[in-house]
Amino acid sequence: MVPKLKSSAMQEWFEQLPGSIGIGNVRYTTSGKCDDTSLLEGTQPITASLYRLKLALSFNGNLVNTFQLRNETDPQFPHLPYTCDSDLICRKLLLELEKSRDLASAVGECIRNIDGAFSVTGITEDGTFFAFKDQHGIKPLCAGHSPEEGTYAFSSETVSLEMNGFVRDFELEPGELVTVSKDGFKRQQIIKNPRKAFCAFEYAYFARPDSRFDGKYVYEIREEFGRNIVREYPEIVKDTDIIISVPETGDDPAMGVHEESGLRWERASRRHRYVTERAFILLNRDRCSTIDRKINILGSKIDRKRLIVTEDSIVRGDTTKVTIQKMRNSGAKKVYVFVTFPRIIGPCFYGIDMATYGQLIGSNHNPAEIAKIIGADAVCYQSIEGLVRATGLSRDQLCLACITGKYPTPLAQKMADEMKKKFLKGYQEKGRIYETCGTTP
Ligand code: SF4
């Protein structure tokens, strides 16, 4: 975890590095084993070599056709055992580079033959600094430059460019390769007419509120989500006294709910400043206790009140249940949960760690049943139409797979459909679908 790194140690280490190009990564992997040793081994950037070619690579996303890629690349890489999907994308790019000796052709082969989400940055042995995106552009990746120092950078989110004094220049297009020289960026569209499918969950939960996508700050979109839910559930709004948010991703929608409804947003749910874990990525046993420690409810403010509680999403339902229980214990009379991300009915194959039907409360429960399970009076999800409208994109420019069951890549669709049939018949999944389902394309 980044907060655990000492900045003085980082600085010391940083000063020892030669050269003028670097890549780093703070992604937590959604493939491979989850024990500490494996996570450490899977730390990016990945470096690998094949004959005289060398490559360092860092990526955000998740690969789906891992079985196929392992079969294809294992023989050539006995020295790079598989730990997670980062190895596979590195191996594949090296193999294609070895064949063509041309970065654009090699990237094109990767884009055409890898099923999944991948926003990649990398460095080749001759010092070429590059970045590319899969043909659907599922994960964000933007480019920027530092006006003072003439430095160029890529980042998943605009916020890290801005915090380092960089100016954002552009978001990479799906299927685009960008290389960097001292003269700036060179953009090449490798795949013609790609179908954009940007992850809708970035807007509701994953991205930082102060990042921008297509010129809009994420927090502005989240406020609009809140306004939308008020318009969609007027009867519930009439039966409410105050708004409470689940900090921090519930804060921006709470502002929107307040503006649209005129109800007071009571800041009676406070987040512990020093509990930094994201409950979403913790293992089951730690998640609920983290939420319990992280969120403090100011009891006297909600005693005998009817509440709208704004929440970004309900994945498993266990952490929302803990929060609602705390509100009930403080005397809340009614709890209506306003959820900005529509009901999650299917797994994600593209880098958000919700990769089985069994872990999703929405996969086999309707909103009324979910309300009962988590102890709410009602669960009011934003509609898919409302979400799409607020992003400013059209439906066919977004990935909505986990809320519609329509996956933008073929193998993910096939695996999801096969597993859903089994799941509905009572089959218990044994792990992330893309790691346990040996389907070939
Ligand atoms: S399936 Fe859901 S979480 Fe995964 S990329 Fe698509 S919208 Fe995002």
Short mmCIF file of C-alpha atoms and ligand atoms in Angstrom, two decimals:
data_model
loop_
_atom_site.label_atom_id
_atom_site.label_comp_id
_atom_site.label_asym_id
_atom_site.label_seq_id
_atom_site.Cartn_x
_atom_site.Cartn_y
_atom_site.Cartn_z
CA MET A 1 0.00 0.00 0.00
CA VAL A 2 1.36 3.38 -0.95
CA PRO A 3 0.66 5.04 2.42
CA LYS A 4 3.00 2.54 4.05
CA LEU A 5 5.98 3.61 1.94
CA LYS A 6 8.26 6.13 3.59
CA SER A 7 8.70 9.14 1.36
CA SER A 8 12.33 9.62 2.50
CA ALA A 9 13.18 6.03 1.52
CA MET A 10 11.41 6.53 -1.80
CA GLN A 11 13.39 9.69 -2.48
CA GLU A 12 16.70 8.01 -1.63
CA TRP A 13 15.91 5.09 -3.90
CA PHE A 14 14.66 7.39 -6.65
CA GLU A 15 17.90 9.37 -6.66
CA GLN A 16 19.92 6.23 -7.30
CA LEU A 17 18.08 5.39 -10.50
CA PRO A 18 19.89 6.13 -13.76
CA GLY A 19 18.19 7.28 -16.97
CA SER A 20 15.38 9.66 -17.74
CA ILE A 21 12.34 7.41 -18.19
CA GLY A 22 10.45 5.50 -15.56
CA ILE A 23 7.21 3.63 -15.03
CA GLY A 24 5.51 2.60 -11.82
CA ASN A 25 2.26 1.04 -10.74
CA VAL A 26 0.07 0.98 -7.65
CA ARG A 27 -2.53 -1.37 -9.02
CA TYR A 28 -3.68 -4.32 -6.97
CA THR A 29 -3.93 -7.29 -9.23
CA THR A 30 -7.22 -9.00 -9.99
CA SER A 31 -5.57 -12.16 -11.22
CA GLY A 32 -3.21 -14.66 -9.61
CA LYS A 33 -2.99 -15.59 -5.97
CA CYS A 34 -3.86 -13.15 -3.18
CA ASP A 35 -1.31 -14.15 -0.53
CA ASP A 36 1.35 -11.57 0.37
CA THR A 37 4.21 -13.38 -1.40
CA SER A 38 2.30 -13.70 -4.66
CA LEU A 39 1.15 -10.09 -4.53
CA LEU A 40 4.75 -9.01 -4.06
CA GLU A 41 5.88 -11.18 -6.96
CA GLY A 42 3.17 -9.68 -9.12
CA THR A 43 4.26 -6.12 -8.35
CA GLN A 44 4.59 -4.02 -11.46
CA PRO A 45 6.35 -2.93 -13.56
CA ILE A 46 7.16 -6.34 -15.01
CA THR A 47 10.53 -6.64 -16.69
CA ALA A 48 11.34 -9.46 -19.08
CA SER A 49 13.66 -10.32 -21.93
CA LEU A 50 13.55 -12.57 -24.96
CA TYR A 51 16.81 -13.17 -26.84
CA ARG A 52 18.20 -9.64 -27.09
CA LEU A 53 14.94 -7.80 -26.55
CA LYS A 54 14.10 -6.29 -23.19
CA LEU A 55 10.88 -4.77 -22.00
CA ALA A 56 9.49 -3.13 -18.88
CA LEU A 57 5.75 -2.89 -18.72
CA SER A 58 3.02 -1.68 -16.42
CA PHE A 59 -0.69 -2.09 -16.98
CA ASN A 60 -4.10 -1.41 -15.53
CA GLY A 61 -6.97 -3.76 -16.32
CA ASN A 62 -7.39 -7.49 -16.44
CA LEU A 63 -6.90 -10.12 -19.14
CA VAL A 64 -9.60 -12.68 -19.86
CA ASN A 65 -8.02 -15.22 -22.23
CA THR A 66 -5.29 -16.11 -19.76
CA PHE A 67 -5.44 -19.87 -20.49
CA GLN A 68 -4.86 -19.29 -24.18
CA LEU A 69 -2.05 -16.77 -23.55
CA ARG A 70 -0.35 -19.10 -21.09
CA ASN A 71 -0.42 -21.99 -23.56
CA GLU A 72 0.93 -19.77 -26.27
CA THR A 73 3.74 -18.14 -24.28
CA ASP A 74 4.78 -20.66 -21.59
CA PRO A 75 7.31 -22.55 -23.78
CA GLN A 76 9.29 -19.40 -24.63
CA PHE A 77 9.39 -18.09 -21.08
CA PRO A 78 10.55 -20.80 -18.71
CA HIS A 79 12.44 -18.06 -16.83
CA LEU A 80 9.28 -15.93 -16.35
CA PRO A 81 6.79 -18.13 -14.52
CA TYR A 82 3.17 -17.03 -14.50
CA THR A 83 2.16 -15.14 -11.36
CA CYS A 84 -0.59 -12.94 -12.78
CA ASP A 85 -1.83 -11.49 -16.05
CA SER A 86 0.84 -8.75 -16.16
CA ASP A 87 3.35 -11.47 -17.06
CA LEU A 88 1.20 -12.57 -19.95
CA ILE A 89 0.83 -9.21 -21.60
CA CYS A 90 4.58 -8.64 -21.23
CA ARG A 91 5.36 -12.05 -22.74
CA LYS A 92 2.94 -11.55 -25.62
CA LEU A 93 4.31 -8.14 -26.52
CA LEU A 94 7.90 -9.44 -26.40
CA LEU A 95 7.03 -12.37 -28.67
CA GLU A 96 5.36 -10.07 -31.19
CA LEU A 97 8.25 -7.63 -31.03
CA GLU A 98 10.66 -10.47 -31.66
CA LYS A 99 8.66 -11.49 -34.74
CA SER A 100 8.10 -8.09 -36.34
CA ARG A 101 10.75 -5.84 -34.78
CA ASP A 102 8.15 -3.12 -35.04
CA LEU A 103 6.36 -1.70 -32.01
CA ALA A 104 3.18 -0.69 -33.85
CA SER A 105 2.77 -4.16 -35.42
CA ALA A 106 3.50 -5.87 -32.11
CA VAL A 107 1.02 -3.69 -30.24
CA GLY A 108 -1.54 -4.32 -33.00
CA GLU A 109 -1.17 -8.09 -32.52
CA CYS A 110 -1.64 -7.69 -28.77
CA ILE A 111 -4.73 -5.55 -29.20
CA ARG A 112 -6.25 -7.99 -31.70
CA ASN A 113 -5.46 -11.15 -29.76
CA ILE A 114 -5.87 -10.30 -26.11
CA ASP A 115 -9.41 -10.39 -24.69
CA GLY A 116 -9.76 -8.03 -21.77
CA ALA A 117 -9.01 -4.55 -20.52
CA PHE A 118 -5.49 -3.19 -20.71
CA SER A 119 -4.16 0.32 -20.49
CA VAL A 120 -0.43 -0.16 -20.82
CA THR A 121 2.72 1.89 -20.40
CA GLY A 122 6.14 0.47 -21.26
CA ILE A 123 9.77 1.03 -22.12
CA THR A 124 11.77 -0.96 -24.66
CA GLU A 125 15.49 -1.61 -24.38
CA ASP A 126 16.31 1.16 -26.87
CA GLY A 127 14.54 3.71 -24.67
CA THR A 128 11.23 3.94 -26.50
CA PHE A 129 8.59 5.13 -24.06
CA PHE A 130 5.10 4.14 -25.13
CA ALA A 131 1.50 3.62 -24.04
CA PHE A 132 -1.50 1.90 -25.58
CA LYS A 133 -5.06 0.87 -24.84
CA ASP A 134 -7.16 -2.17 -25.68
CA GLN A 135 -9.65 -1.79 -28.52
CA HIS A 136 -12.50 -0.87 -26.16
CA GLY A 137 -10.62 1.59 -23.97
CA ILE A 138 -12.16 0.04 -20.88
CA LYS A 139 -9.69 1.53 -18.43
CA PRO A 140 -8.60 5.17 -18.39
CA LEU A 141 -5.16 6.38 -19.49
CA CYS A 142 -4.28 9.96 -20.24
CA ALA A 143 -1.20 11.83 -21.41
CA GLY A 144 0.24 15.12 -20.27
CA HIS A 145 3.38 17.24 -20.16
CA SER A 146 5.24 19.46 -17.76
CA PRO A 147 5.61 22.94 -19.29
CA GLU A 148 8.66 23.86 -17.17
CA GLU A 149 10.73 20.75 -17.57
CA GLY A 150 9.68 19.43 -20.98
CA THR A 151 8.75 16.09 -19.43
CA TYR A 152 6.01 13.80 -20.73
CA ALA A 153 3.85 11.45 -18.72
CA PHE A 154 0.97 8.99 -18.82
CA SER A 155 -1.39 8.32 -15.96
CA SER A 156 -4.63 6.49 -15.31
CA GLU A 157 -6.15 9.60 -13.86
CA THR A 158 -5.70 13.30 -14.52
CA VAL A 159 -5.34 14.01 -10.82
CA SER A 160 -1.84 12.53 -10.63
CA LEU A 161 -0.71 14.63 -13.59
CA GLU A 162 -2.10 17.79 -12.05
CA MET A 163 -0.67 17.09 -8.60
CA ASN A 164 2.78 16.79 -10.16
CA GLY A 165 2.51 20.05 -12.07
CA PHE A 166 1.70 18.44 -15.42
CA VAL A 167 -0.87 19.66 -17.93
CA ARG A 168 -3.27 17.04 -19.27
CA ASP A 169 -3.08 16.84 -23.05
CA PHE A 170 -5.46 14.03 -24.05
CA GLU A 171 -7.10 10.74 -23.14
CA LEU A 172 -5.81 7.84 -25.23
CA GLU A 173 -8.38 6.50 -27.66
CA PRO A 174 -9.32 2.82 -27.65
CA GLY A 175 -6.84 0.91 -29.82
CA GLU A 176 -4.36 3.79 -29.87
CA LEU A 177 -0.56 3.62 -29.49
CA VAL A 178 1.33 6.70 -28.30
CA THR A 179 5.11 6.98 -28.30
CA VAL A 180 7.15 9.75 -26.76
CA SER A 181 10.28 11.49 -27.99
CA LYS A 182 11.88 14.77 -27.01
CA ASP A 183 9.59 16.43 -29.55
CA GLY A 184 6.48 15.21 -27.79
CA PHE A 185 3.77 12.62 -28.34
CA LYS A 186 3.26 10.66 -31.54
CA ARG A 187 -0.25 9.19 -31.80
CA GLN A 188 -1.13 6.18 -33.96
CA GLN A 189 -4.59 4.66 -34.26
CA ILE A 190 -3.75 0.97 -34.50
CA ILE A 191 -7.29 -0.42 -34.69
CA LYS A 192 -9.79 1.31 -36.95
CA ASN A 193 -13.32 2.14 -35.69
CA PRO A 194 -12.98 0.54 -32.27
CA ARG A 195 -16.11 0.19 -30.10
CA LYS A 196 -15.48 2.27 -27.01
CA ALA A 197 -16.60 0.67 -23.74
CA PHE A 198 -15.31 2.81 -20.90
CA CYS A 199 -15.90 1.36 -17.42
CA ALA A 200 -19.02 2.96 -15.92
CA PHE A 201 -17.96 1.93 -12.42
CA GLU A 202 -15.06 4.40 -12.62
CA TYR A 203 -17.62 7.20 -12.43
CA ALA A 204 -19.50 5.79 -9.45
CA TYR A 205 -16.69 4.46 -7.31
CA PHE A 206 -13.23 3.84 -8.61
CA ALA A 207 -11.92 7.15 -9.90
CA ARG A 208 -10.93 9.99 -7.63
CA PRO A 209 -13.57 12.73 -7.54
CA ASP A 210 -11.03 15.36 -8.58
CA SER A 211 -10.03 13.48 -11.75
CA ARG A 212 -11.51 14.47 -15.08
CA PHE A 213 -12.91 12.29 -17.85
CA ASP A 214 -13.80 13.99 -21.13
CA GLY A 215 -13.39 17.36 -19.49
CA LYS A 216 -15.83 16.71 -16.62
CA TYR A 217 -14.75 16.28 -13.03
CA VAL A 218 -15.86 12.95 -11.60
CA TYR A 219 -17.42 14.68 -8.59
CA GLU A 220 -19.72 16.70 -10.87
CA ILE A 221 -20.98 13.51 -12.45
CA ARG A 222 -21.54 11.97 -9.01
CA GLU A 223 -23.58 15.01 -7.96
CA GLU A 224 -25.74 14.53 -11.03
CA PHE A 225 -26.19 10.87 -10.03
CA GLY A 226 -27.65 12.12 -6.74
CA ARG A 227 -30.02 14.53 -8.52
CA ASN A 228 -31.15 11.71 -10.81
CA ILE A 229 -32.13 9.41 -7.96
CA VAL A 230 -34.23 12.15 -6.36
CA ARG A 231 -36.11 12.56 -9.66
CA GLU A 232 -36.56 8.80 -9.91
CA TYR A 233 -37.93 8.21 -6.38
CA PRO A 234 -40.11 11.24 -5.45
CA GLU A 235 -42.31 9.28 -3.01
CA ILE A 236 -39.31 8.16 -0.97
CA VAL A 237 -37.96 11.72 -0.86
CA LYS A 238 -41.28 12.91 0.59
CA ASP A 239 -40.93 10.39 3.43
CA THR A 240 -37.48 11.61 4.51
CA ASP A 241 -36.08 14.10 7.04
CA ILE A 242 -32.36 14.28 6.26
CA ILE A 243 -29.61 12.98 4.00
CA ILE A 244 -26.61 11.08 5.31
CA SER A 245 -23.73 10.00 3.07
CA VAL A 246 -21.44 7.01 3.34
CA PRO A 247 -18.12 8.81 3.09
CA GLU A 248 -16.36 9.46 0.83
CA THR A 249 -17.83 8.17 -2.41
CA GLY A 250 -21.34 8.85 -1.10
CA ASP A 251 -20.52 12.52 -0.38
CA ASP A 252 -20.78 13.91 -3.89
CA PRO A 253 -24.12 12.22 -4.67
CA ALA A 254 -25.37 13.51 -1.30
CA MET A 255 -24.71 17.04 -2.53
CA GLY A 256 -26.81 16.30 -5.62
CA VAL A 257 -29.62 14.79 -3.53
CA HIS A 258 -29.55 17.88 -1.31
CA GLU A 259 -29.70 20.29 -4.26
CA GLU A 260 -32.53 18.49 -6.01
CA SER A 261 -34.65 17.68 -2.94
CA GLY A 262 -33.95 20.65 -0.69
CA LEU A 263 -33.44 18.24 2.22
CA ARG A 264 -30.67 18.96 4.70
CA TRP A 265 -27.45 16.99 4.20
CA GLU A 266 -26.52 16.27 7.79
CA ARG A 267 -22.77 15.62 8.02
CA ALA A 268 -23.34 13.05 10.72
CA SER A 269 -21.29 10.23 9.22
CA ARG A 270 -17.58 10.84 9.55
CA ARG A 271 -14.70 8.89 8.14
CA HIS A 272 -11.69 8.05 10.30
CA ARG A 273 -8.83 9.98 8.73
CA TYR A 274 -6.17 7.36 9.48
CA VAL A 275 -7.97 4.18 8.46
CA THR A 276 -6.85 4.22 4.86
CA GLU A 277 -7.81 0.77 3.58
CA ARG A 278 -10.44 0.61 0.88
CA ALA A 279 -12.96 -1.88 2.23
CA PHE A 280 -13.77 -2.99 -1.30
CA ILE A 281 -10.39 -4.63 -1.85
CA LEU A 282 -10.04 -6.33 1.51
CA LEU A 283 -10.73 -9.97 2.16
CA ASN A 284 -14.11 -10.88 3.64
CA ARG A 285 -12.96 -11.16 7.21
CA ASP A 286 -11.41 -7.67 7.23
CA ARG A 287 -13.97 -5.73 5.27
CA CYS A 288 -16.71 -5.36 7.85
CA SER A 289 -14.37 -4.58 10.72
CA THR A 290 -12.65 -1.94 8.58
CA ILE A 291 -15.97 -0.25 7.81
CA ASP A 292 -16.86 -0.44 11.50
CA ARG A 293 -13.65 1.38 12.41
CA LYS A 294 -13.70 3.71 9.47
CA ILE A 295 -17.17 5.23 9.69
CA ASN A 296 -18.43 7.00 12.79
CA ILE A 297 -22.12 7.89 13.06
CA LEU A 298 -23.01 10.94 15.16
CA GLY A 299 -25.94 9.30 16.89
CA SER A 300 -27.81 12.28 18.33
CA LYS A 301 -28.09 13.84 14.86
CA ILE A 302 -30.01 10.95 13.39
CA ASP A 303 -32.00 9.77 16.38
CA ARG A 304 -35.70 9.31 15.42
CA LYS A 305 -34.99 10.62 11.92
CA ARG A 306 -35.97 9.21 8.53
CA LEU A 307 -32.81 9.03 6.43
CA ILE A 308 -31.72 8.91 2.83
CA VAL A 309 -28.30 7.27 2.88
CA THR A 310 -26.20 7.85 -0.24
CA GLU A 311 -23.92 4.99 -1.23
CA ASP A 312 -21.82 4.49 -4.38
CA SER A 313 -22.63 0.82 -4.94
CA ILE A 314 -23.68 -2.41 -3.29
CA VAL A 315 -21.45 -5.31 -4.25
CA ARG A 316 -21.69 -7.96 -1.56
CA GLY A 317 -23.94 -5.95 0.73
CA ASP A 318 -21.99 -6.76 3.88
CA THR A 319 -20.40 -3.36 4.42
CA THR A 320 -23.63 -1.45 3.73
CA LYS A 321 -25.31 -3.72 6.26
CA VAL A 322 -22.74 -2.75 8.91
CA THR A 323 -23.31 0.97 8.22
CA ILE A 324 -27.09 0.63 8.39
CA GLN A 325 -26.87 -1.32 11.62
CA LYS A 326 -24.85 1.52 13.13
CA MET A 327 -27.55 3.98 12.06
CA ARG A 328 -30.30 1.81 13.50
CA ASN A 329 -28.36 1.53 16.76
CA SER A 330 -28.27 5.33 16.85
CA GLY A 331 -32.06 5.50 16.61
CA ALA A 332 -32.69 6.04 12.87
CA LYS A 333 -36.40 5.53 12.24
CA LYS A 334 -36.20 4.83 8.52
CA VAL A 335 -33.25 4.13 6.26
CA TYR A 336 -33.61 4.51 2.50
CA VAL A 337 -30.41 3.70 0.62
CA PHE A 338 -29.82 5.71 -2.58
CA VAL A 339 -27.27 3.80 -4.65
CA THR A 340 -25.65 5.61 -7.55
CA PHE A 341 -24.39 2.55 -9.41
CA PRO A 342 -27.29 0.42 -10.68
CA ARG A 343 -27.76 -3.11 -9.33
CA ILE A 344 -24.67 -5.23 -10.03
CA ILE A 345 -25.95 -8.47 -11.50
CA GLY A 346 -22.82 -9.97 -13.03
CA PRO A 347 -19.08 -10.26 -12.45
CA CYS A 348 -16.40 -7.96 -13.81
CA PHE A 349 -13.75 -9.46 -16.08
CA TYR A 350 -11.86 -6.22 -16.57
CA GLY A 351 -10.07 -5.29 -13.38
CA ILE A 352 -12.61 -4.66 -10.65
CA ASP A 353 -12.36 -7.47 -8.16
CA MET A 354 -15.91 -8.80 -8.26
CA ALA A 355 -15.38 -11.85 -10.39
CA THR A 356 -18.01 -14.38 -9.34
CA TYR A 357 -21.81 -14.41 -9.32
CA GLY A 358 -21.84 -15.86 -5.84
CA GLN A 359 -20.26 -12.84 -4.19
CA LEU A 360 -22.76 -10.38 -5.72
CA ILE A 361 -25.87 -9.78 -3.68
CA GLY A 362 -27.57 -8.37 -6.79
CA SER A 363 -26.98 -11.46 -8.92
CA ASN A 364 -29.89 -13.36 -7.41
CA HIS A 365 -31.79 -10.84 -5.28
CA ASN A 366 -34.08 -8.00 -6.34
CA PRO A 367 -33.94 -4.56 -4.64
CA ALA A 368 -36.70 -5.44 -2.13
CA GLU A 369 -34.87 -8.60 -1.07
CA ILE A 370 -31.59 -6.73 -0.85
CA ALA A 371 -33.22 -4.10 1.38
CA LYS A 372 -34.40 -6.84 3.70
CA ILE A 373 -30.98 -8.52 3.84
CA ILE A 374 -29.07 -5.34 4.62
CA GLY A 375 -31.69 -3.96 7.03
CA ALA A 376 -32.89 -0.99 4.94
CA ASP A 377 -36.48 0.17 4.40
CA ALA A 378 -35.79 0.44 0.68
CA VAL A 379 -32.86 0.29 -1.71
CA CYS A 380 -33.24 2.80 -4.55
CA TYR A 381 -30.81 2.26 -7.39
CA GLN A 382 -30.15 4.91 -9.99
CA SER A 383 -31.45 3.74 -13.37
CA ILE A 384 -28.98 2.74 -16.07
CA GLU A 385 -30.41 5.48 -18.32
CA GLY A 386 -29.79 8.10 -15.62
CA LEU A 387 -26.23 6.95 -15.11
CA VAL A 388 -25.45 6.98 -18.82
CA ARG A 389 -26.95 10.45 -19.31
CA ALA A 390 -24.94 11.90 -16.43
CA THR A 391 -21.62 10.65 -17.84
CA GLY A 392 -22.16 12.58 -21.06
CA LEU A 393 -21.35 9.46 -23.08
CA SER A 394 -23.79 7.29 -24.98
CA ARG A 395 -24.73 3.78 -23.93
CA ASP A 396 -22.58 2.22 -26.64
CA GLN A 397 -19.49 4.11 -25.43
CA LEU A 398 -19.61 2.59 -21.96
CA CYS A 399 -18.96 -0.80 -20.44
CA LEU A 400 -22.11 -1.61 -18.48
CA ALA A 401 -21.48 -5.34 -18.39
CA CYS A 402 -21.84 -5.92 -14.66
CA ILE A 403 -25.21 -4.14 -14.62
CA THR A 404 -26.63 -5.38 -17.95
CA GLY A 405 -24.95 -8.76 -18.53
CA LYS A 406 -23.75 -7.57 -21.97
CA TYR A 407 -19.96 -7.83 -22.12
CA PRO A 408 -17.96 -5.90 -24.70
CA THR A 409 -15.47 -8.72 -25.37
CA PRO A 410 -16.50 -12.13 -26.75
CA LEU A 411 -14.73 -14.50 -24.37
CA ALA A 412 -15.94 -12.62 -21.30
CA GLN A 413 -19.51 -12.90 -22.64
CA LYS A 414 -19.12 -16.60 -23.24
CA MET A 415 -17.66 -17.31 -19.80
CA ALA A 416 -20.25 -15.14 -18.06
CA ASP A 417 -23.15 -16.86 -19.84
CA GLU A 418 -21.84 -20.35 -19.15
CA MET A 419 -21.20 -19.65 -15.50
CA LYS A 420 -24.54 -17.91 -15.02
CA LYS A 421 -26.40 -21.00 -16.22
CA LYS A 422 -24.49 -23.17 -13.78
CA PHE A 423 -24.83 -20.66 -10.93
CA LEU A 424 -28.60 -20.47 -11.33
CA LYS A 425 -28.71 -24.26 -11.01
CA GLY A 426 -26.90 -24.04 -7.66
CA TYR A 427 -23.27 -24.47 -8.73
CA GLN A 428 -20.80 -22.91 -6.29
CA GLU A 429 -18.01 -21.07 -8.03
CA LYS A 430 -14.47 -21.98 -7.05
CA GLY A 431 -12.78 -18.64 -7.72
CA ARG A 432 -12.66 -15.81 -10.24
CA ILE A 433 -14.47 -17.03 -13.34
CA TYR A 434 -11.67 -16.17 -15.77
CA GLU A 435 -9.21 -18.18 -13.69
CA THR A 436 -11.32 -21.25 -13.15
CA CYS A 437 -13.21 -21.47 -16.43
CA GLY A 438 -10.97 -23.10 -19.05
CA THR A 439 -13.10 -21.96 -21.98
CA THR A 440 -11.26 -21.41 -25.26
CA PRO A 441 -12.39 -18.66 -27.62
S1 SF4 B 1 -17.98 -4.97 -15.89
FE1 SF4 B 1 -18.57 -3.23 -14.60
S2 SF4 B 1 -16.83 -2.83 -13.28
FE2 SF4 B 1 -16.13 -4.13 -14.94
S3 SF4 B 1 -15.32 -2.75 -16.49
FE3 SF4 B 1 -17.46 -3.11 -17.00
S4 SF4 B 1 -18.60 -1.48 -15.97
FE4 SF4 B 1 -16.55 -1.55 -15.08
#
